[in-house]
Amino acid sequence: MADPDETPPRETLFEAPPMAEQERMVEAILFATAEPVTVAELAGRMPHGCEPAQALEHLRRRYEGRGVGVVRVGDAWAIRTAPDLGFLMRKETVETRKLSRAAIETLAIVAYHQPVTRAEIEEIRGVSVSRGTVDQLLEMEWIRFGRRRMSPGRPVTFVVTETFLDHFGLESARDLPGLKELRSAGLLDNRPPPGTPAPGDEDDDGEQAALFEDE
Amino acid sequence: MADPDETPPRETLFEAPPMAEQERMVEAILFATAEPVTVAELAGRMPHGCEPAQALEHLRRRYEGRGVGVVRVGDAWAIRTAPDLGFLMRKETVETRKLSRAAIETLAIVAYHQPVTRAEIEEIRGVSVSRGTVDQLLEMEWIRFGRRRMSPGRPVTFVVTETFLDHFGLESARDLPGLKELRSAGLLDNRPPPGTPAPGDEDDDGEQAALFEDE
Amino acid sequence: MIGAEVFEGGVAERLAAEALIVDVDGFEGPLDLLLTLSRTQKVDLRQISILALAEQYLAFVEQAKALRIELAADYLVMAAWLAFLKSRLLLPPDPTEEGPSGEELAAHLAFQLERLQAMREAAAKLMARDQKGRDFFSRGLTEDVARVRTVRWTATLLDLMQGYARIRTRDEFRPFVMDREAIMTMEQALDRMRHLIGFAGDWTDIASYLPEGWETDPARRRSSTAATFAASLELAKEGKVELRQAETFAPIQLRRRDRHG
């Protein structure tokens, strides 16, 4: 590869094409080649006496601020989309999918029992909570980390977010229907949990309220 | 496609990006693909309120005389290297399947006489057209089926495609070399042999003219 | 095969004819052959003598026959038609004869030849154009439009409530029969009371007929009270007991009837 700076003004046997023409050539080659092209390859493809490095530099400058630009890729050069226009190369499609049962249950427990630790969620659900489920809810910004629990190990707690409240049209998590309402809506069985006194319903609400106060 | 000249200065609800920016966007989109892109596609990918037809025109002018250029292919637009620089591209040259004489003639007849039935191709060439020839051209996507002819048997017609136009660097089928001369010499007429009833002749010609004009 | 045949005429002429004949497969049909033959007239296709052309073609077919070369049927059909055309062109027109005149037929053949020639030239011009992938090129390093699929997860308040209800009821799931532990049917109460009323000589609060242990659990109390009350009414209807109540919401009392009846 000839370094243009080192090349003295030459008297070549063959007249090299004018620089503007060389620039056109580099442009066409960079455009049509499937891979980035090195200066040596350019030289090999252009007529004798051409100075691809210099032509390349002209071209690079010409494309400055354009929708595409001449960029260096390792030892080679290529024409690429301007970084700020990358959004044009994406076709966004939004797909709405129902949250999985595990995620809904986890979310419900966080909403009703917040702040709640992972261990507590698992205890209530009776099954372990996968990392993916919690991550998904965190990513959706429906739950977030709350204060650490002042208990051994200082476990992190989860609480619901404003985004969650927005989505469900709730002013606060306290607006969530209580067990009583769930029951009267037929969502909970009329049977009281064994060993739990029936008025425990109110206890639950009280407990929930207390937890919210804690927030 | 919207004619930029006809578009009145609009008051849009959303501020469209400045024309220079729109030009960059069209540039990026056209550079990113090997296929011609329609104005509608451009509009679909650019922000609301953009005028791709106008931006295209700016871009086309900007690339005049450069190593690559903005070319029209039917209803779509693409960037192609300047034909005079083809010699630099030996590496990129794709060895196209050698077309038989029959295939080349059939292609030319479809291009100049479209929409044309197989019987008409045979009448012009004075020999039956083999299935393989038509299949090859269909497979290359240089010809496709057009509307059925409103004549007895409702024969299928053939027309050339955008891929054909793209391959031969034609803006539209109207730009076929020598089309005007052939037409004025009456050589594109569907002249039936004397003594045979020629139903639907005028219709055919009307249809053909319409198709070309329609482009 | 051809070389073995004896051909009449000069060597050069023979070779030319043989070349033409041998190339029969190279012709794209009789029209193509006619076009090739027409070139020997060295005139514009518009001034061509169709009569001379017909004679040339017929001579060609004769030569092929002499060389025992089998010509495809359409060449022979064309020969027959040209023979007919030739006779039409040579003989004075017969006014009784219907159909197109020899001149009309000849003009159409000339048109066909000219049209085929024009298409040949158009095809050549087309193929001489700059072609993509040979003279000009499309983008080599394409950037595909990435289809970014964003999944938006959604749930309704009902989903949430149902989910929570599901968790809260899951622990309580027991076989159905077990559930009846807290429920007393009227039949059970009746059965129980029939045995007990024998001892109820005096007015007794029906609440005292509740089975042991059922009065503390609210659910059991509710169920057994209802069942006992219904059973009491049933016994009264049967005439076995009397019922009384001092006032609304006062305790309901019961005593056996037969003793006093």
XYZ file of C-alpha atoms in Angstrom:
691
model
C 0.000 0.000 0.000
C 1.394 3.302 -1.016
C 1.351 5.966 1.610
C 0.200 9.083 -0.178
C 2.246 11.303 2.095
C 5.460 9.562 1.200
C 4.809 9.431 -2.466
C 6.604 12.279 -4.160
C 4.933 14.038 -7.057
C 5.433 11.302 -9.576
C 5.935 11.078 -13.242
C 4.197 7.855 -14.036
C 4.371 5.991 -17.231
C 0.609 5.839 -17.391
C -1.437 8.869 -16.648
C -3.429 8.179 -13.506
C -7.056 9.277 -13.621
C -7.806 12.641 -12.002
C -8.413 12.530 -8.255
C -12.154 13.246 -8.707
C -12.330 10.188 -10.905
C -10.411 8.110 -8.397
C -12.842 9.195 -5.756
C -15.730 7.989 -7.921
C -13.987 4.670 -8.290
C -13.452 4.249 -4.573
C -17.085 5.187 -4.021
C -18.326 2.577 -6.484
C -16.052 -0.124 -5.105
C -16.961 0.523 -1.483
C -20.605 0.610 -2.417
C -20.701 -2.620 -4.387
C -18.341 -4.791 -2.377
C -19.916 -7.099 0.128
C -17.073 -6.702 2.613
C -15.025 -3.782 3.834
C -12.196 -3.085 1.406
C -8.553 -2.426 2.291
C -6.538 0.292 0.625
C -4.376 -2.430 -0.918
C -7.426 -4.043 -2.482
C -8.548 -0.681 -3.797
C -5.131 -0.142 -5.326
C -5.285 -3.586 -6.872
C -8.591 -2.875 -8.501
C -8.029 0.691 -9.607
C -5.975 1.675 -12.651
C -2.252 1.951 -12.321
C -0.989 5.082 -10.612
C -4.086 5.702 -8.547
C -3.808 6.820 -4.958
C -6.668 5.118 -3.216
C -5.723 6.324 0.281
C -6.017 9.896 -0.835
C -9.188 9.265 -2.831
C -10.611 7.507 0.191
C -9.867 10.504 2.364
C -11.652 12.796 -0.102
C -14.604 10.456 -0.127
C -14.673 10.165 3.645
C -14.845 13.920 3.938
C -17.481 14.165 1.246
C -19.736 11.850 3.216
C -19.314 13.669 6.489
C -22.722 14.501 7.889
C -24.488 12.528 5.193
C -26.978 9.702 5.699
C -24.175 7.208 5.194
C -20.514 7.534 5.972
C -17.169 6.052 5.068
C -16.014 4.196 8.149
C -12.933 2.242 9.007
C -13.449 -1.392 9.908
C -10.156 -2.768 11.146
C -7.756 -2.332 8.241
C -10.526 -1.870 5.758
C -13.131 0.666 4.748
C -16.831 0.467 4.200
C -19.853 2.669 3.666
C -22.243 2.415 6.554
C -25.436 4.050 7.746
C -24.879 7.138 9.883
C -25.240 6.060 13.505
C -28.018 8.545 14.220
C -30.149 7.023 11.466
C -29.981 3.497 12.786
C -33.614 3.779 13.761
C -34.531 3.699 10.068
C -33.089 0.214 9.844
C -35.469 -1.147 12.368
C -39.030 -2.098 11.887
C -40.602 -2.114 15.279
C -43.493 -4.357 15.944
C -45.206 -4.508 19.277
C -46.806 -7.705 20.325
C -49.077 -7.841 23.310
C -48.949 -11.017 25.323
C -50.649 -12.125 28.474
C -48.435 -12.354 31.493
C -47.719 -15.905 32.607
C -49.587 -17.377 35.518
C -46.444 -17.477 37.631
C -45.782 -13.817 36.939
C -49.350 -12.782 37.733
C -49.303 -14.692 40.995
C -45.962 -13.248 41.988
C -47.170 -9.802 41.083
C -50.365 -10.318 43.075
C -48.406 -11.356 46.134
C -46.163 -8.328 45.861
C -49.210 -6.111 45.450
C -51.120 -7.583 48.381
C -48.242 -8.159 50.747
C -45.718 -5.483 49.920
C -43.045 -5.033 50.999
C -42.411 -8.720 50.590
C -39.253 -10.769 50.331
C -38.651 -13.476 47.827
C -38.793 -16.056 50.564
C -42.182 -14.771 51.577
C -43.444 -14.884 48.035
C -42.321 -18.458 47.808
C -43.961 -19.294 51.073
C -47.259 -17.817 49.959
C -47.165 -19.334 46.503
C -45.936 -22.628 47.848
C -43.489 -22.915 44.961
C -40.143 -21.351 44.304
C -40.156 -18.154 42.279
C -37.971 -18.256 39.226
C -35.452 -15.524 38.711
C -36.898 -14.905 35.271
C -40.317 -14.118 36.666
C -39.012 -11.535 39.101
C -36.692 -10.111 36.448
C -39.559 -9.818 34.021
C -41.670 -7.889 36.518
C -38.709 -5.679 37.401
C -38.036 -5.066 33.726
C -41.658 -4.164 33.113
C -41.253 -1.770 35.989
C -44.283 -3.175 37.713
C -42.294 -4.077 40.797
C -39.147 -2.599 42.221
C -36.846 -3.200 45.140
C -38.100 -1.847 48.454
C -36.213 -1.454 51.702
C -34.210 -4.331 53.043
C -35.957 -6.250 55.737
C -34.462 -5.778 59.192
C -34.187 -9.496 59.677
C -31.282 -11.910 59.521
C -29.655 -11.747 56.115
C -31.344 -8.400 55.547
C -33.295 -9.729 52.564
C -34.375 -7.316 49.881
C -38.080 -6.662 49.544
C -40.258 -5.993 46.560
C -42.962 -3.386 46.211
C -45.194 -2.381 43.313
C -44.494 0.754 41.307
C -46.345 3.754 39.967
C -46.265 2.108 36.559
C -48.086 -0.831 38.054
C -50.723 1.407 39.602
C -51.114 3.257 36.315
C -51.567 0.086 34.374
C -54.229 -1.254 36.692
C -55.892 2.090 37.191
C -55.268 2.100 40.917
C -54.628 5.154 43.017
C -52.664 3.118 45.484
C -52.085 -0.518 46.237
C -54.555 -0.150 49.069
C -57.269 0.164 46.439
C -56.738 -3.445 45.523
C -59.864 -5.378 46.339
C -59.527 -7.112 49.689
C -60.097 -10.745 50.342
C -63.677 -10.006 51.323
C -64.403 -8.400 47.985
C -62.653 -11.192 46.200
C -64.847 -13.577 48.077
C -68.062 -11.758 47.394
C -67.075 -11.470 43.752
C -66.924 -15.243 43.781
C -63.192 -15.204 43.201
C -62.490 -16.760 46.536
C -64.291 -19.734 47.855
C -66.727 -19.178 50.687
C -64.896 -21.715 52.700
C -62.671 -20.139 55.263
C -59.182 -21.553 55.323
C -59.064 -24.326 57.923
C -57.676 -23.251 61.192
C -58.092 -19.628 60.248
C -60.903 -17.871 61.998
C -63.312 -16.437 59.499
C -63.048 -12.869 60.801
C -59.410 -13.241 59.851
C -60.475 -11.582 56.637
C -60.386 -8.278 58.365
C -57.099 -9.229 59.917
C -55.694 -9.762 56.478
C -56.804 -6.353 55.410
C -55.448 -4.859 58.544
C -52.178 -6.604 58.056
C -52.040 -5.430 54.494
C -52.793 -1.875 55.483
C -50.092 -2.063 58.113
C -47.651 -3.264 55.559
C -48.521 -0.427 53.297
C -48.056 2.033 56.064
C -44.637 0.565 56.416
C -43.818 1.602 52.849
C -46.360 8.651 -5.845
C -46.896 12.196 -4.778
C -45.535 14.769 -7.151
C -43.434 17.091 -5.033
C -44.335 20.034 -7.231
C -47.993 19.530 -6.608
C -47.739 19.299 -2.880
C -48.769 22.613 -1.386
C -46.837 23.990 1.550
C -48.480 22.119 4.346
C -49.145 22.790 7.954
C -48.611 19.459 9.575
C -49.561 18.521 13.046
C -46.139 17.080 13.676
C -43.040 18.939 12.703
C -41.426 17.000 9.860
C -37.626 16.899 9.907
C -35.936 19.520 7.700
C -35.556 18.521 4.050
C -31.786 18.097 4.406
C -32.439 15.608 7.153
C -35.063 13.813 5.080
C -32.543 13.569 2.280
C -30.084 11.914 4.666
C -32.760 9.443 5.677
C -33.579 8.514 2.086
C -29.854 8.182 1.460
C -29.426 5.818 4.401
C -32.418 3.701 3.444
C -31.422 3.388 -0.210
C -27.824 2.577 0.689
C -28.883 -0.130 3.082
C -30.610 -2.307 0.544
C -29.887 -3.892 -2.805
C -33.549 -3.811 -3.810
C -35.344 -0.798 -5.202
C -37.486 0.951 -2.604
C -40.819 2.561 -3.401
C -41.733 6.046 -2.250
C -44.492 4.497 -0.178
C -41.973 2.279 1.595
C -39.760 5.276 2.242
C -42.678 7.191 3.664
C -43.537 4.231 5.837
C -40.103 4.142 7.378
C -39.471 7.851 7.722
C -40.983 9.983 10.450
C -44.469 11.325 10.017
C -44.809 14.309 7.685
C -41.755 13.540 5.559
C -41.840 13.988 1.808
C -39.658 11.224 0.429
C -40.404 12.063 -3.221
C -38.942 15.502 -2.775
C -36.016 14.235 -0.712
C -35.357 11.656 -3.425
C -35.180 14.329 -6.053
C -32.628 16.254 -4.006
C -30.631 13.103 -3.480
C -30.772 12.134 -7.137
C -29.329 15.491 -8.106
C -26.672 15.296 -5.416
C -25.334 12.028 -6.806
C -25.258 13.115 -10.433
C -21.867 12.309 -11.895
C -20.691 10.439 -8.825
C -19.454 6.868 -8.565
C -22.913 5.742 -7.569
C -26.240 7.209 -8.583
C -29.892 7.244 -7.686
C -31.853 5.438 -10.369
C -35.509 4.882 -10.917
C -36.769 1.350 -11.383
C -40.467 1.319 -12.207
C -42.186 2.766 -9.180
C -39.152 2.347 -6.988
C -35.731 3.845 -6.491
C -32.302 2.382 -5.937
C -28.667 3.343 -5.783
C -26.497 1.707 -8.422
C -22.878 2.132 -9.391
C -22.173 4.262 -12.427
C -22.118 1.981 -15.482
C -18.796 3.392 -16.675
C -17.117 1.969 -13.577
C -18.230 -1.599 -14.203
C -14.659 -2.530 -15.101
C -13.638 -2.053 -11.452
C -16.148 -4.581 -10.334
C -14.837 -7.708 -11.956
C -14.814 -9.317 -8.548
C -18.472 -8.577 -8.015
C -19.567 -9.674 -11.458
C -22.103 -12.422 -11.207
C -21.961 -14.932 -13.991
C -25.526 -14.864 -15.256
C -26.891 -17.989 -16.743
C -26.370 -17.841 -20.459
C -29.753 -17.302 -21.986
C -30.626 -19.240 -25.104
C -31.479 -17.395 -28.247
C -35.063 -18.530 -27.823
C -35.145 -17.134 -24.288
C -33.671 -13.796 -25.304
C -36.130 -13.417 -28.168
C -39.041 -14.453 -26.016
C -37.980 -11.939 -23.385
C -37.736 -9.169 -25.964
C -41.162 -10.047 -27.361
C -42.699 -9.976 -23.880
C -41.026 -6.656 -23.142
C -42.049 -4.951 -26.372
C -45.458 -6.523 -26.851
C -46.662 -6.854 -23.289
C -49.106 -8.017 -22.260
C -48.623 -10.867 -24.696
C -49.973 -14.393 -24.827
C -47.941 -17.474 -25.569
C -49.786 -17.868 -28.878
C -48.750 -14.348 -29.864
C -45.129 -15.036 -28.993
C -45.268 -18.134 -31.138
C -46.892 -16.218 -33.973
C -44.107 -13.637 -33.887
C -41.295 -16.158 -33.680
C -42.949 -18.588 -36.103
C -42.131 -21.467 -33.818
C -43.579 -22.952 -30.689
C -42.258 -21.654 -27.405
C -40.916 -24.362 -25.196
C -42.153 -24.582 -21.652
C -38.591 -24.492 -20.398
C -37.931 -21.117 -21.983
C -40.915 -19.479 -20.339
C -40.182 -21.232 -17.061
C -36.608 -19.964 -17.097
C -37.728 -16.373 -17.574
C -40.390 -16.735 -14.907
C -37.848 -18.225 -12.552
C -35.438 -15.371 -13.126
C -38.349 -13.110 -12.304
C -37.862 -11.219 -15.500
C -41.377 -11.976 -16.681
C -44.549 -12.695 -14.786
C -48.139 -13.501 -15.523
C -50.277 -10.523 -16.434
C -54.020 -10.272 -16.728
C -55.876 -12.869 -18.684
C -56.837 -11.817 -22.163
C -60.545 -11.194 -22.663
C -60.655 -13.467 -25.668
C -61.883 -17.042 -26.150
C -60.097 -19.359 -23.775
C -59.089 -16.365 -21.677
C -55.390 -17.028 -22.286
C -52.890 -15.849 -19.720
C -50.567 -13.015 -20.710
C -46.976 -12.270 -19.823
C -45.477 -8.958 -18.805
C -41.979 -7.961 -17.700
C -41.193 -7.307 -14.070
C -39.461 -4.677 -12.015
C -36.556 -7.108 -11.644
C -36.236 -7.026 -15.423
C -36.235 -3.233 -15.428
C -33.682 -3.226 -12.627
C -31.432 -5.657 -14.415
C -31.384 -3.682 -17.632
C -31.278 -0.299 -15.938
C -34.648 0.775 -17.333
C -36.791 3.316 -15.555
C -39.908 1.834 -17.086
C -40.977 -0.393 -19.947
C -41.493 2.800 -21.962
C -37.726 3.270 -21.985
C -37.067 0.084 -23.909
C -34.595 0.861 -26.683
C -36.255 1.691 -29.988
C -39.772 1.250 -28.633
C -41.107 4.386 -30.283
C -39.621 3.565 -33.672
C -40.974 0.038 -33.591
C -44.398 1.292 -32.668
C -44.523 3.960 -35.336
C -43.334 1.416 -37.921
C -46.364 -0.671 -36.948
C -44.114 -3.542 -35.951
C -45.692 -3.862 -32.528
C -49.155 -4.170 -34.048
C -50.902 -7.392 -33.522
C -51.647 -7.834 -37.206
C -53.500 -11.064 -37.860
C -52.837 -13.121 -40.964
C -55.170 -12.025 -43.789
C -58.396 -13.952 -43.957
C -58.514 -14.751 -40.278
C -61.054 -13.055 -38.110
C -59.291 -10.961 -35.534
C -61.553 -10.378 -32.597
C -60.477 -8.075 -29.871
C -57.598 -6.592 -31.814
C -58.352 -3.044 -30.899
C -58.943 -4.058 -27.349
C -55.553 -5.639 -27.200
C -53.807 -2.594 -28.502
C -55.707 -0.381 -26.152
C -54.709 -2.584 -23.287
C -51.092 -2.553 -24.284
C -50.978 1.185 -24.730
C -52.695 1.575 -21.397
C -50.174 -0.644 -19.730
C -47.233 1.299 -21.026
C -48.827 4.619 -20.287
C -49.783 3.338 -16.909
C -46.183 2.874 -15.882
C -24.011 -38.902 -43.339
C -24.070 -35.779 -45.434
C -20.521 -36.174 -46.588
C -21.372 -39.585 -48.082
C -24.053 -38.097 -50.265
C -23.372 -36.931 -53.762
C -24.527 -33.370 -54.296
C -25.229 -31.823 -57.674
C -23.460 -28.605 -58.483
C -20.251 -26.812 -57.711
C -18.220 -27.466 -54.628
C -18.635 -23.992 -53.139
C -22.347 -23.994 -53.778
C -22.574 -27.480 -52.410
C -20.731 -26.525 -49.261
C -22.926 -23.461 -48.749
C -26.059 -25.511 -49.196
C -24.726 -28.202 -46.906
C -23.859 -25.658 -44.291
C -27.401 -24.370 -44.425
C -28.882 -27.822 -44.390
C -26.671 -29.144 -41.644
C -27.663 -26.155 -39.611
C -31.363 -27.049 -39.780
C -31.325 -27.676 -36.065
C -29.873 -24.234 -35.572
C -32.912 -22.544 -37.076
C -35.601 -21.365 -34.801
C -38.297 -22.622 -37.128
C -39.294 -21.964 -40.739
C -39.758 -18.215 -40.226
C -36.201 -17.955 -38.986
C -35.011 -19.952 -41.979
C -36.955 -17.642 -44.301
C -35.355 -14.663 -42.618
C -31.917 -16.165 -43.133
C -32.682 -16.943 -46.764
C -33.992 -13.430 -47.308
C -30.574 -12.034 -46.485
C -29.210 -13.542 -49.704
C -31.426 -11.093 -51.612
C -29.332 -8.299 -50.153
C -32.249 -5.866 -50.097
C -34.255 -4.182 -47.415
C -36.887 -6.506 -46.019
C -39.523 -4.064 -47.263
C -38.459 -4.565 -50.846
C -37.972 -8.277 -50.638
C -39.414 -10.502 -53.307
C -41.616 -12.941 -51.534
C -41.918 -14.950 -54.711
C -38.145 -15.356 -54.937
C -38.026 -16.171 -51.245
C -40.679 -18.836 -51.652
C -38.650 -20.369 -54.453
C -35.494 -20.322 -52.334
C -37.291 -22.033 -49.500
C -38.783 -24.675 -51.724
C -35.339 -25.330 -53.216
C -33.948 -25.713 -49.720
C -36.595 -28.268 -48.849
C -35.836 -30.132 -52.068
C -32.151 -30.248 -51.204
C -32.890 -31.488 -47.720
C -35.039 -34.210 -49.232
C -32.227 -35.150 -51.652
C -29.890 -35.383 -48.681
C -32.499 -37.468 -46.893
C -32.561 -35.013 -44.067
C -35.762 -35.249 -42.160
C -37.240 -31.834 -41.722
C -39.578 -31.100 -38.892
C -43.236 -31.019 -39.859
C -43.582 -27.263 -39.549
C -40.901 -26.759 -42.231
C -42.952 -28.931 -44.567
C -46.155 -27.122 -43.688
C -44.430 -23.869 -44.540
C -43.195 -25.386 -47.809
C -46.735 -26.390 -48.754
C -48.039 -22.978 -47.866
C -45.279 -21.251 -49.850
C -46.013 -23.487 -52.835
C -49.632 -22.388 -52.601
C -48.567 -18.745 -52.228
C -46.277 -19.061 -55.230
C -49.098 -20.359 -57.407
C -51.339 -17.547 -56.216
C -48.708 -14.991 -57.021
C -48.008 -16.442 -60.479
C -51.524 -17.154 -61.693
C -53.944 -14.373 -62.556
C -56.413 -13.873 -59.703
C -59.524 -15.984 -59.941
C -62.506 -13.732 -59.160
C -64.598 -16.699 -58.011
C -62.007 -17.653 -55.474
C -62.656 -16.509 -51.936
C -60.145 -15.513 -49.327
C -57.189 -13.201 -49.398
C -55.249 -12.546 -52.543
C -51.705 -13.737 -53.131
C -50.493 -10.161 -52.648
C -52.187 -9.912 -49.283
C -50.656 -13.162 -48.139
C -47.243 -12.128 -49.403
C -47.535 -8.779 -47.660
C -48.341 -10.485 -44.399
C -45.394 -12.824 -44.720
C -43.191 -9.813 -45.394
C -44.628 -8.168 -42.288
C -43.932 -11.269 -40.217
C -40.347 -11.366 -41.395
C -39.875 -7.698 -40.730
C -41.415 -8.026 -37.293
C -39.249 -11.002 -36.398
C -36.205 -9.139 -37.631
C -37.218 -6.118 -35.564
C -37.598 -8.247 -32.460
C -34.186 -9.780 -33.103
C -32.663 -6.339 -33.250
C -34.577 -5.183 -30.178
C -33.394 -8.242 -28.279
C -29.817 -7.485 -29.307
C -30.172 -3.869 -28.179
C -31.643 -5.005 -24.915
C -28.832 -7.415 -24.243
C -26.301 -4.760 -25.197
C -27.592 -2.510 -22.441
C -25.702 -2.083 -19.212
C -26.737 -4.957 -17.062
C -26.897 -5.251 -13.341
C -24.182 -7.457 -11.958
C -22.084 -6.909 -15.075
C -21.915 -3.202 -15.804
C -23.519 -1.649 -12.793
C -23.903 -2.991 -9.329
C -26.219 -2.872 -6.412
C -25.216 -2.483 -2.813
C -22.843 -5.205 -1.710
C -22.896 -4.623 1.989
C -26.576 -4.417 2.645
C -27.966 -3.644 6.026
C -31.038 -5.626 6.677
C -33.948 -3.955 8.244
C -33.996 -5.518 11.651
C -37.409 -6.503 12.731
C -37.507 -5.602 16.355
C -40.342 -7.350 18.018
C -41.218 -5.814 21.308
C -43.395 -7.943 23.481
C -45.620 -5.926 25.687
C -46.784 -8.006 28.572
C -50.158 -7.276 29.882
C -52.509 -8.331 32.635
C -55.813 -7.024 33.880
C -56.870 -6.289 37.403
C -59.106 -9.329 37.164
C -56.097 -11.486 36.276
C -54.362 -10.135 39.319
C -57.304 -10.758 41.614
C -57.907 -14.211 40.242
C -54.231 -14.967 40.639
C -54.281 -13.903 44.229
C -57.515 -15.730 44.947
C -55.980 -18.824 43.418
C -53.060 -18.671 45.810
C -55.223 -18.044 48.812
C -57.534 -20.937 48.064
C -54.916 -23.379 46.929
C -54.023 -24.503 50.461
C -57.635 -25.120 51.267
C -58.231 -27.549 48.550
C -59.594 -30.706 49.997
C -61.829 -33.435 48.667
C -65.443 -32.319 48.543
C -66.777 -34.680 51.226
C -64.441 -33.217 53.799
C -65.991 -29.848 53.206
C -69.251 -31.037 54.623
C -67.715 -31.156 58.043
C -68.965 -27.668 58.689
C -72.384 -28.267 57.215
C -75.338 -29.906 58.910
C -78.286 -30.920 56.806
C -81.872 -30.770 57.991
C -82.005 -34.561 57.731
C -79.077 -34.854 60.121
C -80.684 -32.396 62.554
C -84.043 -34.170 62.326
C -82.458 -37.507 62.983
C -80.610 -36.104 65.944
C -83.674 -34.334 67.383
C -85.985 -37.318 67.053
C -83.732 -39.068 69.487
C -83.482 -36.078 71.801
C -87.049 -34.794 72.016
C -87.983 -37.734 74.174
C -86.037 -36.060 76.931
C -87.461 -32.604 76.275
C -90.430 -32.501 78.481
C -90.205 -28.814 79.158
C -89.618 -25.795 77.033
C -86.073 -25.900 75.828
C -84.116 -23.451 73.664
C -83.574 -25.136 70.335
C -80.042 -23.817 70.492
C -79.361 -26.482 73.037
C -80.031 -29.097 70.397
C -76.958 -28.063 68.481
C -74.445 -30.866 68.341
C -71.519 -30.643 70.682
C -68.666 -28.540 69.469
C -70.719 -26.919 66.682
C -71.679 -23.883 68.685
C -68.172 -22.376 68.804
C -67.161 -22.576 65.158
C -69.168 -19.814 63.461
C -69.664 -21.711 60.248
C -70.736 -24.826 62.046
C -72.946 -22.810 64.348
C -74.624 -21.122 61.392
C -75.216 -24.355 59.578
C -76.373 -26.380 62.549
C -78.659 -23.621 63.808
C -80.368 -23.423 60.442
C -80.665 -27.175 60.191
C -81.988 -27.522 63.739
C -84.530 -24.751 63.205
C -85.756 -26.350 59.994
C -85.930 -29.715 61.721
C -87.921 -28.153 64.576
C -90.440 -26.773 62.125
C -90.701 -30.157 60.507
C -91.300 -31.839 63.878
C -93.946 -29.245 64.745
C -95.648 -29.914 61.445
C -95.642 -33.604 62.302
C -97.328 -32.700 65.582
C -94.473 -34.070 67.630
C -93.377 -30.786 69.224
C -94.645 -27.310 70.062
C -92.671 -24.131 69.403
C -92.843 -20.748 70.996
C -90.985 -17.477 70.853
C -91.506 -14.632 73.329
C -90.691 -11.888 70.848
C -88.820 -11.229 67.640
C -85.258 -12.503 67.908
C -85.952 -14.050 71.269
C -84.809 -17.630 71.717
C -87.096 -20.218 70.125
C -88.234 -22.824 72.564
C -89.484 -26.290 71.955
C -91.175 -29.032 73.958
C -92.540 -32.468 73.207
C -96.212 -32.419 72.417
C -97.716 -35.822 73.068
C -97.408 -35.425 76.815
C -99.515 -32.335 76.842
C -101.627 -33.040 73.827
